[in-house]
Short mmCIF file of C-alpha atoms in Angstrom, two decimals:
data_model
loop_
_atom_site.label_atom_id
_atom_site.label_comp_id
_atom_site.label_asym_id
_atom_site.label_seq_id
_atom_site.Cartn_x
_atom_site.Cartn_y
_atom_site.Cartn_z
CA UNK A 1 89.88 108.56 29.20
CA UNK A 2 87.14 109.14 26.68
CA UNK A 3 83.77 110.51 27.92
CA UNK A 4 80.61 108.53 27.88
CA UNK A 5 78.08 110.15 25.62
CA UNK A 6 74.73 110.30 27.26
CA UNK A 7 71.66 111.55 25.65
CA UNK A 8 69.50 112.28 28.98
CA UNK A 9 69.57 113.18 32.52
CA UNK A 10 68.56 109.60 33.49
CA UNK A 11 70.55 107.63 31.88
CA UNK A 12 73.65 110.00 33.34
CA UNK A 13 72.56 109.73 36.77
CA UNK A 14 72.49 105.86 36.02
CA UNK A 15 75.82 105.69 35.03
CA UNK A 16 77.83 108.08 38.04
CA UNK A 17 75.46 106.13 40.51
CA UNK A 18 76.57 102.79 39.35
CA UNK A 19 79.68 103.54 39.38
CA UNK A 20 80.65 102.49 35.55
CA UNK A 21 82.03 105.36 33.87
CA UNK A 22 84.07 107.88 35.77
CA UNK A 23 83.21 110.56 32.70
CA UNK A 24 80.05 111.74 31.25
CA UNK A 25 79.36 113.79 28.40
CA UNK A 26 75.93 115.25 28.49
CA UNK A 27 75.10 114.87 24.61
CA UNK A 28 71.71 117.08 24.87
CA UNK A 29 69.94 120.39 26.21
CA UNK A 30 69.26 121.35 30.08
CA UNK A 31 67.53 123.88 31.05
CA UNK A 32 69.32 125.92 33.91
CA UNK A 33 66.79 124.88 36.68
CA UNK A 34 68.39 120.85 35.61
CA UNK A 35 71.54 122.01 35.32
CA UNK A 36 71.99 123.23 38.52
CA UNK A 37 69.98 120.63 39.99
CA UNK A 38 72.60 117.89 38.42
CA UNK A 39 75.50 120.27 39.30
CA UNK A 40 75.03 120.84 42.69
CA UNK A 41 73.89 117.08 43.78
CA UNK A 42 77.33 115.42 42.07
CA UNK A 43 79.83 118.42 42.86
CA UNK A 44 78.84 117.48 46.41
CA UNK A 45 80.03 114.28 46.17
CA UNK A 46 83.45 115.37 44.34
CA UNK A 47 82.33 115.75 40.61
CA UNK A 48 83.89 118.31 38.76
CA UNK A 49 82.10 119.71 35.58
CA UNK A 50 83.51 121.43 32.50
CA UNK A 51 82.76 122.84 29.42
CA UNK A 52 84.21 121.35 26.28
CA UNK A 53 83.70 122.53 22.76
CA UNK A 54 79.79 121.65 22.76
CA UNK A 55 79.12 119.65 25.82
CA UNK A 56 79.52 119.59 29.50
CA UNK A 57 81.64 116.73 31.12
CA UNK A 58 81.05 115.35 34.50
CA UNK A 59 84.11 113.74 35.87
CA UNK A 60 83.86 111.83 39.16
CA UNK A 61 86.91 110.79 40.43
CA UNK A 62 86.01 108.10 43.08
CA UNK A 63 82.52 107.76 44.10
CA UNK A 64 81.69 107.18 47.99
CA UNK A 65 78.29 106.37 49.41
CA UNK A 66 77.06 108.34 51.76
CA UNK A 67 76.88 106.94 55.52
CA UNK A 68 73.94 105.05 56.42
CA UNK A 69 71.26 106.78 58.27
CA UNK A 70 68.87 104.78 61.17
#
């Protein structure tokens, strides 16, 4: 399947969260302090990031919601 390009942070987030694309292609610049941010939220929830020729692509697999908390 064919990565979404995205051309922000926001609009990535959007997308995983939702649930509508299972692979992102961040189509901009991060600094490391986002990067790491946006790596270590979605890897926790079974995202795995790579590198391709320009980009980095989130793929998320299957997407759970966390338990809910009272």
């Amino acid at each position: 399947m064919t990565p979404v390009l995205v051309s922000s942070l926001e609009e990535a987030e959007r997308l995983l969260a939702a649930g509508l694309v299972k692979h992102v292609e961040l189509g901009f610049e991060l600094t490391s302090d986002e990067f790491f941010h946006f790596a270590s939220y979605w890897c926790e929830r079974g995202a795995k990031i790579k590198k391709n020729h320009r980009h980095f692509v989130i793929s998320l697999k299957k997407y759970t919601l966390p338990p809910n908390q009272t």
